[in-house]
C-alpha cells in the first residue's frame, strides 16, 4: 500500500512539472525589433512578463548579420569578426535591399557602400541576389530568414520553451513588397507572424502603456524622433481615451493614432560611419607608410569600418579621441587623432537634413509645434550632440524627452502587442491605429453605351488616402459597367517623397485586375432584377498589406408581397378594442432598398443629375464585406418606418372611434403590405496581373525552406561535434592534473599512474590528429574508453574522501539512538504504555547489530590497502544509517499521535435509599449521559486512540484491556466503580495518583 501511494505521489510530482512546461510552450510569444544594424528580442511567457532576451554572449542586443564561411553559419560577435577579416562573407544591413528591384537606387547605394559583395539580378523576380560562389546564391529573404531563425532560437533558449508566434517590427515607410518580403522570410523558418508592426508605433505603444492614466478624451500629441542606423523618421502620435462597444457594454480604452510621419531613408548613423572610415583611410594613406593604397584592400577597410564605428560613439561624449588599428595593412599600425569638429564638418550636409522629417510630420498631421506635449528621442543617432542641439533650437524647448530606453522600447512595445494577440494572455487593451503612408488609387476606363472612336476616359478614385488608418475594409462599386472590364490598383500622389525616393517608383502600377463574367451575370438577371453594380471588396490588413478579397455583381428584385408583421399586430389590437375604421389614406410601403443604395451611391461617388460622370464607383469605408450584415441592416430599415406608421394609425383609429361612437357605419380596413426584396450576388472572376515585385514562387520557396532546414541541421551537428571535442579535451587535462594530487597518489600505485598518464597524453595527441570532418561518435567513444580506464581509481578516491563523513554521520546516529532507547524503555511501563517491549527490543537489537558491523568492517578496512577496492563502502554505511533513521522516525511518529486512555467517568446517587426506583432511573440516565459524552469525545480529533481499544503497530501484543465488552457490562462496571468511590474516597484519590504516574505524553521523549 505504501509503495502504491509513493508511486502516485511520484506521478503527481511529474505531472506538476510537465504540465506547466507543455502548457507554457503553447502560450509563449516573442517580438523581434528588426533594425538595420541590431535586433532586440522580447518574450512573454507564463511567469515571465515582458523580458528582453539575452543572446549567446549575454548581450541584450544582437547584430543583424550572418556570415557564411567554410560551409558554416556565424551570428552575432563571431559574424562581426568575420566581417572584419573576410568582409565579403558577412552580410548585414539586409533591410536596405529586401523587397526592392535590382535597379532601385537604394540597391545601387548599397553596392557602393559595400563594393566587395557580388550582387547579381534575379531574372525571375527582378530582385538582387548575393552570389557566394559559382554555384551558390542567396536572396535577401533567405539571409534575413537566417537572422530571424537565430532570434527564434535565442528566444527559445532563454525561455526554455518552444516559441513560434512573433510580432516583428518594420520601418513605417516600408512598401507593400517590402512588408511581404519580411513576412516570407519569417515563414521560411517556421515563425508564425502575428503582425508586422511599424517600429514607431511599437515605441509609441511602449510609451503609452506605462502612462495610460495621463490620457483622457482630449487628444494629446507627442512626437517621436527616431535617428537609426540607416534612416531617420519623425512621427506624431495622438493619445486619447475612446469608447468601444463590446457586446452590450461600452468600454473605455486608451488609443494611439498615427497623425503624421516624415522620414529620410538615407539619413542615419551608417552614412556617418562610412564618411569617418573614408577620413581615416585618407589619413593612413597620407602617412605614406606603405605603397599599397588602403582603399584597395577589403580587409583593411573592414578594420577601419569597425574603428570608425567605435570612434563615432566615443566622440559623442568626448571632443577628441585617438583612432588606433593594429596591423592595418602589411603589419603596419595606424594611429591618428580625430576631433568632434572634424566629424561634424565631414557630415555637415547630413545635419542640414535633420529637421526635414519633423517639418514633413507636422505638415501631414496638421498639428502645430506648440500643440506637441513632448518630443521623445529614440535611436542611437540621437546621441550625437550636434543633432540634439539642432532639435532643441528648432522646437524651442529646454530639454528633449529621454524617458524611454531607446534600444529596447520598440521590442517591449511589440511584445506587449504580441501578448494581446497571443492565445493565453489577458492584457489591458491599448488600441492602435496605424496609418497608410503611400496613397492607393483605383483606375478604370469609363464605359458608355455609344460606340465612339475617341479614347475612353480614365477615371481615378482614391481607395486609401495618405494617413488613412488601417486595418480597414472598403467596398468600391462600379455602377454602370455592363461588360467585362479591368481596373488598375496604383500608388497615388507621391510628390511628398524626395527625388531620390521617387526613383524607387518608376511605375506606380501595383496590380491589374481583369474581371470576367460581368456580361453573363447581367444577362442572367437583367430581366427579373435590378442591377446594383459590381462590388470589389478591398482590405488593408494589420500588416499594411492590401488584399482584394472578392468581386461580386449584386442584383435586387422584389418578391411576392406579404402582409407586414406590424400590420397583423395592429389589426388584432384594433379588433380587440372594436376599432373598425378604414384608414383614410394608404401610406407608401417602407423605403425601398434600391432607392436608398442608389442615393448613397450618388452621394458618395458623385452620381446623379448634377454629376455627369455617373459611372464613377464609390469607395465605402467600413466593414461592408459580409452580405448577411447588409441584408439584416436593410431589413431593419424596412421595418422601422412600418412600425412608426402603425403607431400613428392606432392614434387615428382611436380618435375616429370616439367621434363615430353612435353611428353604425363600418369600414373595412386596408391591410398594409410591403415588398420583399431579394438580394442576388454573382461572383465575378478577378484575374490578377501583378506589376509589383512578385512573391517567391511556391517551388522556389519550398526549396529555400529545405536549404535552410539542412543548414540548421548542419549547425546543430557541428555544435554536437564541438561539444564532444570539448568534453574529451576537458577530461584529458582535468584527469592529467588530478592523478598527481595527494588523494589520487594514495589510491594508486606508481605503475598505475604512469600508465594512466601515458594514456591521457596519447589521447591528447590523437585528438588533434583527427580530420576536420571526423564524426562526433569518434570523440565520444574515445572519451568512454578513457573513463573506463580510470573508473576504479576514481571510485577508490571517492570512497576515501566520502568515507570519513559517512562514518561521522553513522556514529552520530548511533549515539542519538542509544539515548532515545532509554526514553523508549521508560515509556513501555504502566497500564497504558506509549511503546511496547517488542518495539524497544527491536530498536536495541538494531543498535547492537550496527555497532558490531561497524567494528568488524572498520578492522577489515584498516587491513585493506588504499590501492585496492575498499571493504567498507559508503553505500553500505548509508544503508545502516537509513535503517536506524527509519526505526527512530517510526517511534517518534507514533509518539506524536499517541493519546492517553481517558478515565471512565463515575456517577453518584443523590436520592434516598428508600426511593430505589427513582435512584435506578437517575443512575441509568446518568450512565446514558456518560456514554453520550464518551461518544462525543470519541468523535473528536482523538479518534486515533479509541477508548475500548488502543491502536498500535502490528508488532504490539494485545492486552486484556483491549477485549470487547457488552453495553450492560460496561454500565455495571461504572456503577460498581462509582459505589467504591463513595465508600472509600481516600482509596480513590490514591488510585488516581497512581494512574497519573503511569500516564505518558510525547513530551516525555
Coordinates of N, CA and C in Angstrom, one line a residue, residues 588-657:
X588 N -47.3 54.9 -48.3 CA -46.4 54.2 -49.2 C -45.7 53.2 -48.4
X589 N -45.4 52.0 -49.0 CA -44.6 51.0 -48.3 C -43.3 51.5 -47.9
X590 N -42.6 50.7 -47.0 CA -41.3 51.1 -46.4 C -40.3 51.5 -47.5
X591 N -39.4 52.3 -47.1 CA -38.4 52.9 -48.0 C -37.7 51.8 -48.8
X592 N -37.6 51.9 -50.1 CA -37.0 50.9 -51.0 C -35.5 50.8 -50.8
X593 N -35.0 49.6 -50.7 CA -33.6 49.5 -50.5 C -32.8 50.0 -51.7
X594 N -33.4 49.8 -52.9 CA -32.7 50.2 -54.1 C -32.6 51.7 -54.1
X595 N -33.6 52.4 -53.7 CA -33.5 53.8 -53.7 C -32.5 54.3 -52.7
X596 N -32.5 53.7 -51.6 CA -31.5 54.1 -50.6 C -30.1 53.9 -51.1
X597 N -29.8 52.7 -51.6 CA -28.5 52.4 -52.1 C -28.1 53.3 -53.2
X598 N -29.1 53.6 -54.1 CA -28.8 54.5 -55.2 C -28.5 55.9 -54.7
X599 N -29.3 56.4 -53.7 CA -28.9 57.7 -53.2 C -27.6 57.7 -52.6
X600 N -27.3 56.6 -51.9 CA -26.0 56.5 -51.2 C -24.9 56.5 -52.2
X601 N -25.1 55.8 -53.3 CA -24.1 55.7 -54.3 C -23.9 57.0 -54.9
X602 N -25.0 57.7 -55.2 CA -24.9 59.0 -55.8 C -24.2 60.0 -55.0
X603 N -24.5 59.9 -53.6 CA -23.8 60.9 -52.8 C -22.3 60.7 -52.7
X604 N -22.0 59.4 -52.6 CA -20.6 59.1 -52.3 C -19.7 59.1 -53.5
X605 N -20.3 58.7 -54.7 CA -19.4 58.6 -55.9 C -19.7 59.8 -56.8
X606 N -20.6 60.7 -56.4 CA -20.8 61.8 -57.3 C -21.8 61.6 -58.4
X607 N -22.6 60.5 -58.3 CA -23.6 60.2 -59.4 C -24.8 61.1 -59.1
X608 N -25.6 61.2 -60.2 CA -26.9 62.0 -60.1 C -27.0 62.9 -61.2
X609 N -28.0 63.8 -61.2 CA -28.2 64.7 -62.3 C -27.1 65.8 -62.3
X610 N -26.6 66.1 -61.2 CA -25.6 67.2 -61.2 C -24.2 66.7 -61.6
X611 N -24.0 65.4 -61.5 CA -22.7 64.8 -61.9 C -22.7 64.0 -63.2
X612 N -22.1 64.5 -64.2 CA -22.2 63.8 -65.5 C -21.5 62.4 -65.5
X613 N -20.4 62.3 -64.7 CA -19.7 61.0 -64.7 C -20.5 60.1 -63.7
X614 N -21.6 59.6 -64.2 CA -22.4 58.7 -63.3 C -21.9 57.3 -63.2
X615 N -20.8 57.0 -63.9 CA -20.3 55.7 -63.8 C -19.2 55.5 -62.7
X616 N -18.9 56.6 -62.1 CA -17.8 56.6 -61.2 C -18.2 55.7 -60.0
X617 N -17.2 54.9 -59.5 CA -17.5 54.0 -58.4 C -17.4 54.7 -57.1
X618 N -18.1 54.1 -56.1 CA -17.9 54.7 -54.7 C -17.0 53.8 -53.9
X619 N -16.3 54.4 -53.0 CA -15.4 53.6 -52.1 C -16.0 53.8 -50.7
X620 N -16.7 52.8 -50.2 CA -17.3 52.9 -48.9 C -16.4 52.4 -47.9
X621 N -16.1 53.3 -46.9 CA -15.2 52.9 -45.8 C -16.1 52.1 -44.8
X622 N -15.4 51.2 -44.1 CA -16.1 50.4 -43.1 C -16.3 49.0 -43.5
X623 N -16.7 48.2 -42.6 CA -16.8 46.7 -42.9 C -18.2 46.5 -43.5
X624 N -18.2 46.4 -44.9 CA -19.4 46.1 -45.6 C -19.2 44.8 -46.4
X625 N -18.3 44.0 -45.9 CA -17.9 42.8 -46.7 C -18.9 41.7 -46.6
X626 N -19.5 41.5 -45.4 CA -20.4 40.3 -45.2 C -21.8 40.6 -45.7
X627 N -22.3 39.8 -46.6 CA -23.6 40.1 -47.2 C -24.7 40.0 -46.1
X628 N -24.6 39.0 -45.2 CA -25.6 38.9 -44.2 C -25.8 40.1 -43.4
X629 N -24.8 40.8 -43.1 CA -24.9 42.0 -42.4 C -25.7 43.1 -43.2
X630 N -25.4 43.1 -44.5 CA -26.1 44.1 -45.3 C -27.6 43.8 -45.4
X631 N -28.0 42.6 -45.5 CA -29.4 42.2 -45.6 C -30.1 42.5 -44.3
X632 N -29.4 42.2 -43.2 CA -30.0 42.4 -41.9 C -30.3 43.9 -41.7
X633 N -29.3 44.7 -42.1 CA -29.4 46.1 -41.9 C -30.6 46.7 -42.8
X634 N -30.7 46.1 -44.0 CA -31.8 46.6 -44.9 C -33.1 46.2 -44.3
X635 N -33.2 45.0 -43.7 CA -34.5 44.6 -43.1 C -34.9 45.5 -42.0
X636 N -33.9 45.9 -41.2 CA -34.2 46.8 -40.1 C -34.7 48.2 -40.6
X637 N -34.1 48.7 -41.7 CA -34.5 50.0 -42.3 C -35.9 49.8 -42.9
X638 N -36.3 48.6 -43.3 CA -37.6 48.4 -43.9 C -38.7 48.3 -42.9
X639 N -38.4 47.7 -41.8 CA -39.4 47.5 -40.8 C -39.7 48.7 -39.9
X640 N -38.7 49.5 -39.7 CA -38.8 50.6 -38.7 C -39.9 51.7 -39.2
X641 N -39.9 52.1 -40.5 CA -41.0 53.1 -40.9 C -42.4 52.4 -40.7
X642 N -42.5 51.1 -41.0 CA -43.8 50.5 -40.8 C -44.3 50.6 -39.4
X643 N -43.4 50.4 -38.5 CA -43.8 50.4 -37.0 C -44.2 51.8 -36.7
X644 N -43.5 52.9 -37.1 CA -43.9 54.2 -36.8 C -45.2 54.5 -37.4
X645 N -45.5 54.1 -38.6 CA -46.7 54.3 -39.3 C -47.9 53.7 -38.5
X646 N -47.7 52.5 -38.0 CA -48.7 51.8 -37.3 C -49.1 52.5 -36.1
X647 N -48.1 53.0 -35.4 CA -48.5 53.8 -34.1 C -49.3 55.0 -34.5
X648 N -49.0 55.7 -35.6 CA -49.9 56.8 -36.0 C -51.3 56.3 -36.3
X649 N -51.3 55.2 -37.0 CA -52.7 54.7 -37.4 C -53.5 54.3 -36.2
X650 N -52.9 53.8 -35.2 CA -53.6 53.4 -34.0 C -54.2 54.7 -33.3
X651 N -53.4 55.8 -33.3 CA -53.9 57.0 -32.7 C -55.1 57.5 -33.5
X652 N -55.0 57.4 -34.8 CA -56.1 57.9 -35.7 C -57.4 57.1 -35.5
X653 N -57.2 55.7 -35.4 CA -58.3 54.8 -35.1 C -59.0 55.2 -33.8
X654 N -58.3 55.5 -32.8 CA -58.9 55.8 -31.5 C -59.7 57.1 -31.6
X655 N -59.2 58.1 -32.3 CA -60.0 59.3 -32.4 C -61.3 59.1 -33.3
X656 N -61.1 58.4 -34.3 CA -62.3 58.1 -35.2 C -63.3 57.3 -34.4
X657 N -62.9 56.4 -33.6 CA -63.8 55.6 -32.8 C -64.7 56.4 -31.9

